[in-house]
Each structure stands twice: as C-alpha cells, then as structure tokens.
Coordinates of C-alpha atoms and ligand atoms in Angstrom, one line a residue:
X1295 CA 0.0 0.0 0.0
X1296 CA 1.4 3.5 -0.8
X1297 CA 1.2 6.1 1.7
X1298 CA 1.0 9.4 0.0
X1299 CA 2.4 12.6 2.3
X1300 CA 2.6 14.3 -1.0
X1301 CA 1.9 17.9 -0.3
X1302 CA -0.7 18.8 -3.3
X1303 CA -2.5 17.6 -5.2
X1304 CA -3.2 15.7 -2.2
X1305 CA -4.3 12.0 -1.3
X1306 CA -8.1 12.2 -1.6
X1307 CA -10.2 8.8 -0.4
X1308 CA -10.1 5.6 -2.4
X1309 CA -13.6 5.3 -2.7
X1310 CA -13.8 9.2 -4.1
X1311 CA -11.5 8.2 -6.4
X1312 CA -13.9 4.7 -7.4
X1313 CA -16.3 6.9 -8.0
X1314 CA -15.0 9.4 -9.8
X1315 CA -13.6 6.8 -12.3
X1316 CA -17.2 5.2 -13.0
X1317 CA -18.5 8.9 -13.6
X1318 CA -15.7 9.4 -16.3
X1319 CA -17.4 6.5 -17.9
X1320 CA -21.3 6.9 -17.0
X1321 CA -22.5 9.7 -15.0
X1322 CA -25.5 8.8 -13.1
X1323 CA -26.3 6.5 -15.6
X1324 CA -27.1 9.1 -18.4
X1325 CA -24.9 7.2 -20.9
X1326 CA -22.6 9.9 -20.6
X1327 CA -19.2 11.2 -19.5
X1328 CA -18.8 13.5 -16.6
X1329 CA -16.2 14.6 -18.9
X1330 CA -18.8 15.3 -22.0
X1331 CA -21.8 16.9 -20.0
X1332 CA -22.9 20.2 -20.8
X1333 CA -22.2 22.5 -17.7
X1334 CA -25.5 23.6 -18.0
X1335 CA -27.2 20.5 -17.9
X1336 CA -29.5 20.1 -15.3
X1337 CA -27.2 17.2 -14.0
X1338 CA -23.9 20.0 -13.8
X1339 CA -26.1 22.5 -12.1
X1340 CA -26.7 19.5 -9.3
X1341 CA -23.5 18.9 -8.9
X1342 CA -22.9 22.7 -8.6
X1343 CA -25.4 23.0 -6.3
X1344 CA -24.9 19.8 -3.5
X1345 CA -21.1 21.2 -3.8
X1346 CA -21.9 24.8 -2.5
X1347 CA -24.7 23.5 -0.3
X1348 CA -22.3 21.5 1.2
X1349 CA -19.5 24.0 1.6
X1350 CA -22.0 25.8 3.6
X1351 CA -23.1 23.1 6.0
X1352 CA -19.8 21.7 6.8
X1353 CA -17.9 25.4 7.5
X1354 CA -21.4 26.3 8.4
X1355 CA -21.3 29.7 6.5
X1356 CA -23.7 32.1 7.3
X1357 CA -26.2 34.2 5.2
X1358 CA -24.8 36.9 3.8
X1359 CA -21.8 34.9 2.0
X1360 CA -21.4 33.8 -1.7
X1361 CA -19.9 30.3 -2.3
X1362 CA -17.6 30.3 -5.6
X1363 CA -16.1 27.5 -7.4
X1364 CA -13.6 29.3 -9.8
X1365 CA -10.3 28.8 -11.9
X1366 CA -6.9 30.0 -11.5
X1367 CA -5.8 28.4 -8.0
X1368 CA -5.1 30.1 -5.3
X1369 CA -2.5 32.4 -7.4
X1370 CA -4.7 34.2 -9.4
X1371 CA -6.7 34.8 -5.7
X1372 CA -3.8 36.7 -4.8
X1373 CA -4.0 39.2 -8.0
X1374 CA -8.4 38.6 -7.7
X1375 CA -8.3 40.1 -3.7
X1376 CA -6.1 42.8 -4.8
X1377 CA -8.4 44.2 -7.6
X1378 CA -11.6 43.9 -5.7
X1379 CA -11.1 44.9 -2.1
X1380 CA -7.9 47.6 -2.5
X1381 CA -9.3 51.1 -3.3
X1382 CA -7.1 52.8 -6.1
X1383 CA -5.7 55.3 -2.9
X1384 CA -6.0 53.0 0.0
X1385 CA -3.8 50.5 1.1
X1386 CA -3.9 46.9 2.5
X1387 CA -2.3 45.1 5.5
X1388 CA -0.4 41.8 4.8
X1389 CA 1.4 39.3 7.0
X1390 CA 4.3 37.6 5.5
X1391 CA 4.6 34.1 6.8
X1392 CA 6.4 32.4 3.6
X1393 CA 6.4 31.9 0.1
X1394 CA 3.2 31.8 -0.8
X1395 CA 2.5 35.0 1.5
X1396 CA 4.8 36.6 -0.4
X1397 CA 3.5 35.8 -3.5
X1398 CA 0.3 37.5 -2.0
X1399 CA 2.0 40.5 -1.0
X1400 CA 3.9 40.7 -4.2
X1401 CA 0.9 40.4 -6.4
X1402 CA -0.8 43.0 -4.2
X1403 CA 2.1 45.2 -4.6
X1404 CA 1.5 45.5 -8.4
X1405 CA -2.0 46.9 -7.6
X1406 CA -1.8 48.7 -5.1
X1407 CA -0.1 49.9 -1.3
X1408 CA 0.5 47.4 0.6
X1409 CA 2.1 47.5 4.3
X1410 CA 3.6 44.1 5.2
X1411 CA 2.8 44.1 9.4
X1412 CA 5.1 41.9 10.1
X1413 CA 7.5 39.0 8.6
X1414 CA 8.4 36.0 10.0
X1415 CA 11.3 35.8 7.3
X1416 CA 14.2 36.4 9.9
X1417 CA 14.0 32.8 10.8
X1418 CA 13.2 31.4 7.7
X1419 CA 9.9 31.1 8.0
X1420 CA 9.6 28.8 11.0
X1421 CA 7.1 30.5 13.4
X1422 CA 4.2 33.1 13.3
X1423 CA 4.6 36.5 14.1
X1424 CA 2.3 37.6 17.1
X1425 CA 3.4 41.2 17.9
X1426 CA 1.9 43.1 15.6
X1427 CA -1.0 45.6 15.2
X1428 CA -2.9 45.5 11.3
X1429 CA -3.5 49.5 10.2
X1430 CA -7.0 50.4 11.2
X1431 CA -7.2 52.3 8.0
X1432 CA -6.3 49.2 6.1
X1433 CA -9.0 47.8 3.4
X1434 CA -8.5 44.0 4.3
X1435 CA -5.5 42.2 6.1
X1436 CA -4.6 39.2 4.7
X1437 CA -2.6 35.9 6.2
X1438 CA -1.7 32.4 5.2
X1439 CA -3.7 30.8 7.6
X1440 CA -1.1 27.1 6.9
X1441 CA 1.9 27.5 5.8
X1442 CA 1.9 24.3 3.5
X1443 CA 6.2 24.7 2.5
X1444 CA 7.1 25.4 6.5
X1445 CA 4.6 23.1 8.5
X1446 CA 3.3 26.5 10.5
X1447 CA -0.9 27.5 11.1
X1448 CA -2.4 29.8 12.4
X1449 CA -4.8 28.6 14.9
X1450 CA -6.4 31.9 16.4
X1451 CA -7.3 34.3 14.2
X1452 CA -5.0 37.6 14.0
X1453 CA -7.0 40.8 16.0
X1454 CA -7.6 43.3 13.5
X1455 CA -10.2 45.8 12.8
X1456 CA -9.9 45.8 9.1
X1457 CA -11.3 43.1 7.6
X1458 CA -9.7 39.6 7.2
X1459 CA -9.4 37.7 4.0
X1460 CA -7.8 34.6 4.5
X1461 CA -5.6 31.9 2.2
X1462 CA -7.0 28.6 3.6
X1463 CA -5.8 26.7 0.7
X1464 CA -4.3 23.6 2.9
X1465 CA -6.6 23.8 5.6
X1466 CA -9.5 24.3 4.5
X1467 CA -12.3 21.8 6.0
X1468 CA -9.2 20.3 7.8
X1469 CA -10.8 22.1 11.4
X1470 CA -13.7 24.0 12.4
X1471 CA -13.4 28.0 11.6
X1472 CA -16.1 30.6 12.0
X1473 CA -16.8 31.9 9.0
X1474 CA -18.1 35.2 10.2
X1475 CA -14.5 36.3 11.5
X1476 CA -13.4 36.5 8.1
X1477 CA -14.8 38.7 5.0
X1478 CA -13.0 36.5 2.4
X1479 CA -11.7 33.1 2.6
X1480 CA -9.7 31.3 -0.5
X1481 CA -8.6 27.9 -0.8
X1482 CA -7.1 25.8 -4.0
X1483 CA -9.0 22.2 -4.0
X1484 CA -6.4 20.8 -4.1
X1485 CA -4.1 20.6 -0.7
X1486 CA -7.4 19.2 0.9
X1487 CA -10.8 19.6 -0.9
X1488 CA -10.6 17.9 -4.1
X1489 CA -8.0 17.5 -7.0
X1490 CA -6.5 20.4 -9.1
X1491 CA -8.9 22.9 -11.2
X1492 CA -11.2 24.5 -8.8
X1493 CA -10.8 27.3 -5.8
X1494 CA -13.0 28.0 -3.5
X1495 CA -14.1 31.2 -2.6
X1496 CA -16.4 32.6 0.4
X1497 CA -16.9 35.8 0.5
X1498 CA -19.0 38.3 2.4
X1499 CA -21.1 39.7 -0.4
X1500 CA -21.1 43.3 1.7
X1501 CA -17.8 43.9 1.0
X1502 CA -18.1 44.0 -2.9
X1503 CA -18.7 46.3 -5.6
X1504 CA -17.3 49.5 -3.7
X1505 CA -14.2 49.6 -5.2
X1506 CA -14.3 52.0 -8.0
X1507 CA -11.8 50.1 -10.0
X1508 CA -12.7 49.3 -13.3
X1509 CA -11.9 45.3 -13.2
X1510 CA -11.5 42.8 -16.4
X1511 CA -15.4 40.6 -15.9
X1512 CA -13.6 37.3 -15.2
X1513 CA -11.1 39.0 -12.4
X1514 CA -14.6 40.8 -10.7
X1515 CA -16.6 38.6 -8.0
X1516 CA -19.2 40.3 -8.7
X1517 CA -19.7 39.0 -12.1
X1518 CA -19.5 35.6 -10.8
X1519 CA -21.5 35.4 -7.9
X1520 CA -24.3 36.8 -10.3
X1521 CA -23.3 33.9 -12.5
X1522 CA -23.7 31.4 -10.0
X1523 CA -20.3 30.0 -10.2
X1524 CA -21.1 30.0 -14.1
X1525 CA -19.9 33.5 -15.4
X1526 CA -17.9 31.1 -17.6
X1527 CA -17.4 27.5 -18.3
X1528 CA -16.5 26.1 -14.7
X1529 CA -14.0 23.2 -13.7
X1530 CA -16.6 20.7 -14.2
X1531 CA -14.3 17.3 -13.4
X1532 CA -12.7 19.2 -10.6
X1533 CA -16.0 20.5 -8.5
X1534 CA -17.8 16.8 -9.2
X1535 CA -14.3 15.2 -7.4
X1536 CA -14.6 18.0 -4.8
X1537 CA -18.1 17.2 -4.2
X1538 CA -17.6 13.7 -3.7
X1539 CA -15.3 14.5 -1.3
X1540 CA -17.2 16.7 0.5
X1541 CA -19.7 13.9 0.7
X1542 CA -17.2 11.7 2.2
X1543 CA -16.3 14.5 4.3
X1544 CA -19.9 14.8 5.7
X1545 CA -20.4 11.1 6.0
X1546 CA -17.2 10.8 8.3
X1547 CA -19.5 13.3 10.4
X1548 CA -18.4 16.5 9.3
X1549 CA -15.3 19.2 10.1
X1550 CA -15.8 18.7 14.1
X1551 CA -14.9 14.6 13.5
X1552 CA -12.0 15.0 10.9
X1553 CA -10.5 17.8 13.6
X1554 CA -10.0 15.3 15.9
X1555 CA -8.7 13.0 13.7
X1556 CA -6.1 15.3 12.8
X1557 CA -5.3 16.0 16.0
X1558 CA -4.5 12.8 16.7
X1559 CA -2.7 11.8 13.4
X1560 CA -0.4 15.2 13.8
X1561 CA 0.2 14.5 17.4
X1562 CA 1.1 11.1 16.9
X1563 CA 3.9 11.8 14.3
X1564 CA 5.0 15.1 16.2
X1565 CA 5.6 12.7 19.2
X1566 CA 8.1 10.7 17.2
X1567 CA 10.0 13.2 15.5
X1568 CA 10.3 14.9 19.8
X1569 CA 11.1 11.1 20.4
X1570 CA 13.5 10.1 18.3
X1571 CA 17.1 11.2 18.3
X1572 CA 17.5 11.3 14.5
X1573 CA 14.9 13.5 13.7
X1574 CA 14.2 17.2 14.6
X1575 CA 11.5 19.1 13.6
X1576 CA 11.7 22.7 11.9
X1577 CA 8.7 25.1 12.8
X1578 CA 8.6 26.4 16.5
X1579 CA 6.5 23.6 18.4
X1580 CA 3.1 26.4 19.3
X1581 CA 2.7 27.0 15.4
X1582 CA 3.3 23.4 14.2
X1583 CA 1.0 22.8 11.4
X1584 CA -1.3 19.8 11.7
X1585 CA -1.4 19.5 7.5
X1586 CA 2.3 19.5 6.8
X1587 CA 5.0 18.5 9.4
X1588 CA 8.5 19.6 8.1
X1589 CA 11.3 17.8 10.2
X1590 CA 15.6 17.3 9.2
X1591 CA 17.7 15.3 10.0
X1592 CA 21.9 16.3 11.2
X1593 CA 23.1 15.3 7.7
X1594 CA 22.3 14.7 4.2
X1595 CA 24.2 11.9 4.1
X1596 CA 21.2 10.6 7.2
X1597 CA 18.2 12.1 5.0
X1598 CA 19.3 9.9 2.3
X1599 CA 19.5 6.7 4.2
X1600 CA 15.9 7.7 5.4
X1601 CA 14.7 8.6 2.3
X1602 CA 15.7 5.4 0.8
X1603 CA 14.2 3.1 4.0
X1604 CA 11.0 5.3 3.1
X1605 CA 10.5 4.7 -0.1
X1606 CA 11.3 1.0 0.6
X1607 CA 8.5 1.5 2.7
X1608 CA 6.1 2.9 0.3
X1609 CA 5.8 6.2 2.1
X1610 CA 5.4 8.8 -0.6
X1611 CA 5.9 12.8 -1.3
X1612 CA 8.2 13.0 1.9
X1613 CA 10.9 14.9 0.5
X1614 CA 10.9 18.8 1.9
X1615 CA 10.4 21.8 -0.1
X1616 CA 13.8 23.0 -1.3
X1617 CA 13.0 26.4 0.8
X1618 CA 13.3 24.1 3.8
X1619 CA 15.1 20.9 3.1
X1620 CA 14.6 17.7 4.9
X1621 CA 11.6 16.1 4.9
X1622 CA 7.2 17.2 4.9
X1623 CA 4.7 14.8 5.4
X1624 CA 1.4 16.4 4.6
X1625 CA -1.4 14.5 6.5
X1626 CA -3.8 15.8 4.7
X1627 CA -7.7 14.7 5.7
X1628 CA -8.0 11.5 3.5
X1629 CA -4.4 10.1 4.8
X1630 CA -5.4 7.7 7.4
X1631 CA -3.9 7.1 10.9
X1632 CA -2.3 4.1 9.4
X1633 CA -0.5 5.8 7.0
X1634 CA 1.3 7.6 10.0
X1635 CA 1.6 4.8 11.6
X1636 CA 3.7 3.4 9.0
X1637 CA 5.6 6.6 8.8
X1638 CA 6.5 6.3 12.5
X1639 CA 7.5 2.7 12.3
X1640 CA 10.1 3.8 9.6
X1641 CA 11.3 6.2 11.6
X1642 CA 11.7 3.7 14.6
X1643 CA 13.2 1.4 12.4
X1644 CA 15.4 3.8 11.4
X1645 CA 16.9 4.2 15.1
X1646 CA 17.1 0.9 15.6
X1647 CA 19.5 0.4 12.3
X1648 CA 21.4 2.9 13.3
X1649 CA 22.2 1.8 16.9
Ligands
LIG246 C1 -0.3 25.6 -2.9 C2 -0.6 26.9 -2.3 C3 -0.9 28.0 -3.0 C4 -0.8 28.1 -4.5 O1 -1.9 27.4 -5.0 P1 -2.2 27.3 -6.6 O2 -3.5 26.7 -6.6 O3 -1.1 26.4 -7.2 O4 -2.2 28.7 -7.2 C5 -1.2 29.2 -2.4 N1 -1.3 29.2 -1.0 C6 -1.1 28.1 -0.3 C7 -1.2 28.2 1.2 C8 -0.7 26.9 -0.9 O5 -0.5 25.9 -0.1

C-alpha cells in the first residue's frame, strides 16, 4: 500500500477516487461522461449545487456569504483580492509568513499599497509573528492561515479591525473556523478539498462592488456570484471530485470529527519526530502545522538513508520543499492514521538500524 504525504495535489479517499472513475465512464447513468456533460445540464447544475450547499453546511457559512467554485488556484486569488477589495488610494495590510505570503503580497504590490505588518522571514519562515498591530485604516488584512512549505498554522485568528481575508488553501475543512470572523476566505482544491482545477471562494457579499476600480469581468466577484459560479465554463471534473469529497467528508460526520482525527494523526507523528534522536523538527512547536510537518535530520548523508528506507517502505511525497530541506509529510484529511503509523515505524526502524 502506498502512503501518499505528498503535499498537493493531495491523497483524496479511495472510494472518491472509485467513483470518480465510474462517472468518467457513466455519470449517473445518463450514458454519458462527466467529462462530455454540458455545464448547463440540469445534472452539472446539481453537482454545482450539492457542492456549495455542502461547503455551507460543513464550515457552516452564514447568510450573507457567496460560495464560488472558480479557476486560477489560489495564485490568481492573490491578484483577484487585490483588484476587488484595494481602493485605487488605499492601502492593504499583509502578513508575511512564507512563500506563498509573499507571493500575495507581491501580487498585491503590483495593484496597489500594501504595508507588510510583520514578517516571520528572519527565521526562515519557521514561526508566526504575534506582535503586531494590522493598520485600522487598512481595506483587508490578509494571512496564510497554513503554511503548507514550513509546516506553521495559524490557529487563532489575528486581531484586526480591518477586515480579514484569509488563504485557507491547505486547511480548508481540515478544522472548524467561523466563518463570520473573516470577509474573504480562498482555498485551491487541491491541498485538501478535491483535486486540481477548482478554488473555493467565500466571501461576504457586503464587502463588494465598492471599489471604483474598473476590473477585467472574469477578475470581478461580482460578475461571478451573479453567474452562480457560471460566469464562464467552470471546472466541471474538478467541482464533481470536490463534491464527492465533501460527501465523504460529511459522511465521516463533518469538520468537528475529521479535527480530531487530525489531532491525533499530527500528534502522533510530532511525538516521534520529539522522540526520536534522528529527527528534529523545523517550525517552532506552538505553530506546528497539523497539514504538513516539516522535520531534518543532522546530515544529508542521514536524510538519504531515510529517504531510501522510506521509499522501501512505500511512504510517498516526503521529500521537503527546497525552501526548507529535509523532509514534509502532509497529512492531509483522507491520509489515514495508518499511513502515519507506518511513517512512525520507519522512523523507529530507522533508530534501531542505526544503533
Ligand atoms: C499551494 C498553495 C498556493 C498556490 O496554489 P495554486 O492553486 O497552485 O495557485 C497558495 N497558497 C497556499 C497556502 C498553498 O499551499
């Protein structure tokens, strides 16, 4: 059995994928394809529908918020948030917490001021800044709420008095949020909702259309919440695979259940790496992520030998990001207990080969 810690696209369930592949060939017995339906069939416009019903019920959004499936992954979110919340003469708060922060700020930059409130890229990205206060005269204030490369979340959301758009992308539906504490929230599918293609997008429809920037249709929210998600032709394959995720998700019994899981999964592999001499793990220990858990080892000469036993042991995707070296196992929601299980004993193993 492979074990995939790859960081994205992510391991989604076995059965999700069954189904998936028996949609590719007949969807819901209409003869057809998911792959050949018309998005405006009245089967597509189900699929859209259970999807953002769904959304709603498991983050439990309240009224008030549009659900979008769009294209573009989280990336183009960072150019999107820019255009439609940052006034021509206003500026916007940012906290830079890695790479893909940056890439937010960076994007932002080109559209507008931006203040960064504070950077965590002293240390290399390995903790969250806390002492810092977001502009009150800031449009939005955006953070990373997982930082997928450096294995750090943020669990409590940052004070601030602007409003708070948030890059979920891997850990989204990974733990309960409240919605209502944020005015946009943007995730890719695929780090833990479904595979590549689609991003999700919630945002509080209030906040919209105040802008007085003139904005390209397909860049403007506006133009697709009116749409319904269909302003243009949307990611069919990728919001049906998201969907039947999400049903997986709800039949598990929701965000609340998988949280715990989590817990337990990250804990259990956290407690190696504090256990065992040969590893050392990389993010300070009260912002260790519970998606992606970056740990070294005191050579690369030792990484090797580990990364060899691993892959004799059919755990996947472990290698670290370049930024950070080392290995990241992302335990993403549809990576079972048993999968770190197996990690741990390879680690364990590993000590006892070495003794
Ligand atoms: C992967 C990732 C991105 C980039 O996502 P794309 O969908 O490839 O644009 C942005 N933010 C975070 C936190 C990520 O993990």
């Amino acid at each position: 059995m492979k074990h995939n810690f790859g960081a994205g696209p992510c391991i989604l369930p076995k059965e999700v994928f069954q189904e998936a592949s028996q949609a590719v060939i007949d969807f819901n017995n209409t003869g057809l394809s998911i792959l050949e339906i018309s998005h405006r069939s009245k089967e597509f416009e189900a699929v859209l529908d259970e999807a953002t019903k769904l959304v709603r019920e498991l983050l439990n959004v309240p009224q008030g918020y549009s659900i979008l499936f769009l294209q573009g992954g989280a990336s183009l979110q960072f150019a999107m948030v820019a255009l439609n919340l940052l006034p021509e003469n206003g500026k916007a708060a940012y906290l830079d917490t890695g790479v893909w922060a940056s890439k937010a700020i960076k994007e932002a930059k080109k559209i507008g001021n931006v203040e960064v409130v504070a950077s965590s890229s002293d240390k290399n990205y390995t903790y969250i800044p806390k002492q810092y206060t977001v502009p009150a005269d800031a449009a939005y204030f955006h953070y990373t709420s997982n930082n997928t490369i450096y294995g750090t979340e943020v669990f409590d959301v940052p004070a601030s008095s602007a409003p708070i758009v948030v890059d979920m992308s891997s850990d989204i539906l990974s733990r309960e949020i409240n919605v209502s504490d944020f005015d946009l929230i943007y995730a890719g599918a695929q780090k833990n909702m479904g595979p590549a293609g689609a991003t999700l997008v919630i945002v509080k429809d209030e906040i919209l259309g105040k802008k007085g920037r003139v904005i390209p249709s397909i860049l403007d929210y506006t133009a697709h919440i009116s749409a319904d998600s269909m302003y243009n032709t949307p990611p069919v394959f990728s919001i049906f695979v998201s969907l039947l995720n999400l049903r997986w998700l709800k039949a598990k019994g929701g965000v609340a259940v998988i949280e715990q899981e989590n817990i337990i999964k990250a804990r259990t592999l956290y407690d190696e790496i504090d256990r065992n001499p040969f590893f050392k793990g990389t993010a300070a220990v009260e912002d260790r992520s519970r998606m992606n858990v970056t740990f070294v080892m005191d050579s690369a000469e030792l990484e090797a030998e580990f990364l060899a036993l691993a892959k004799e042991r059919e755990l996947i995707g472990i290698k670290g990001h370049r930024s950070v070296g080392g290995f990241r196992a992302s335990i993403y929601n549809a990576l079972s207990i048993t999968s770190i299980n197996a990690m741990v004993d390879a680690m364990k193993e590993f000590e006892e080969l070495k003794k």
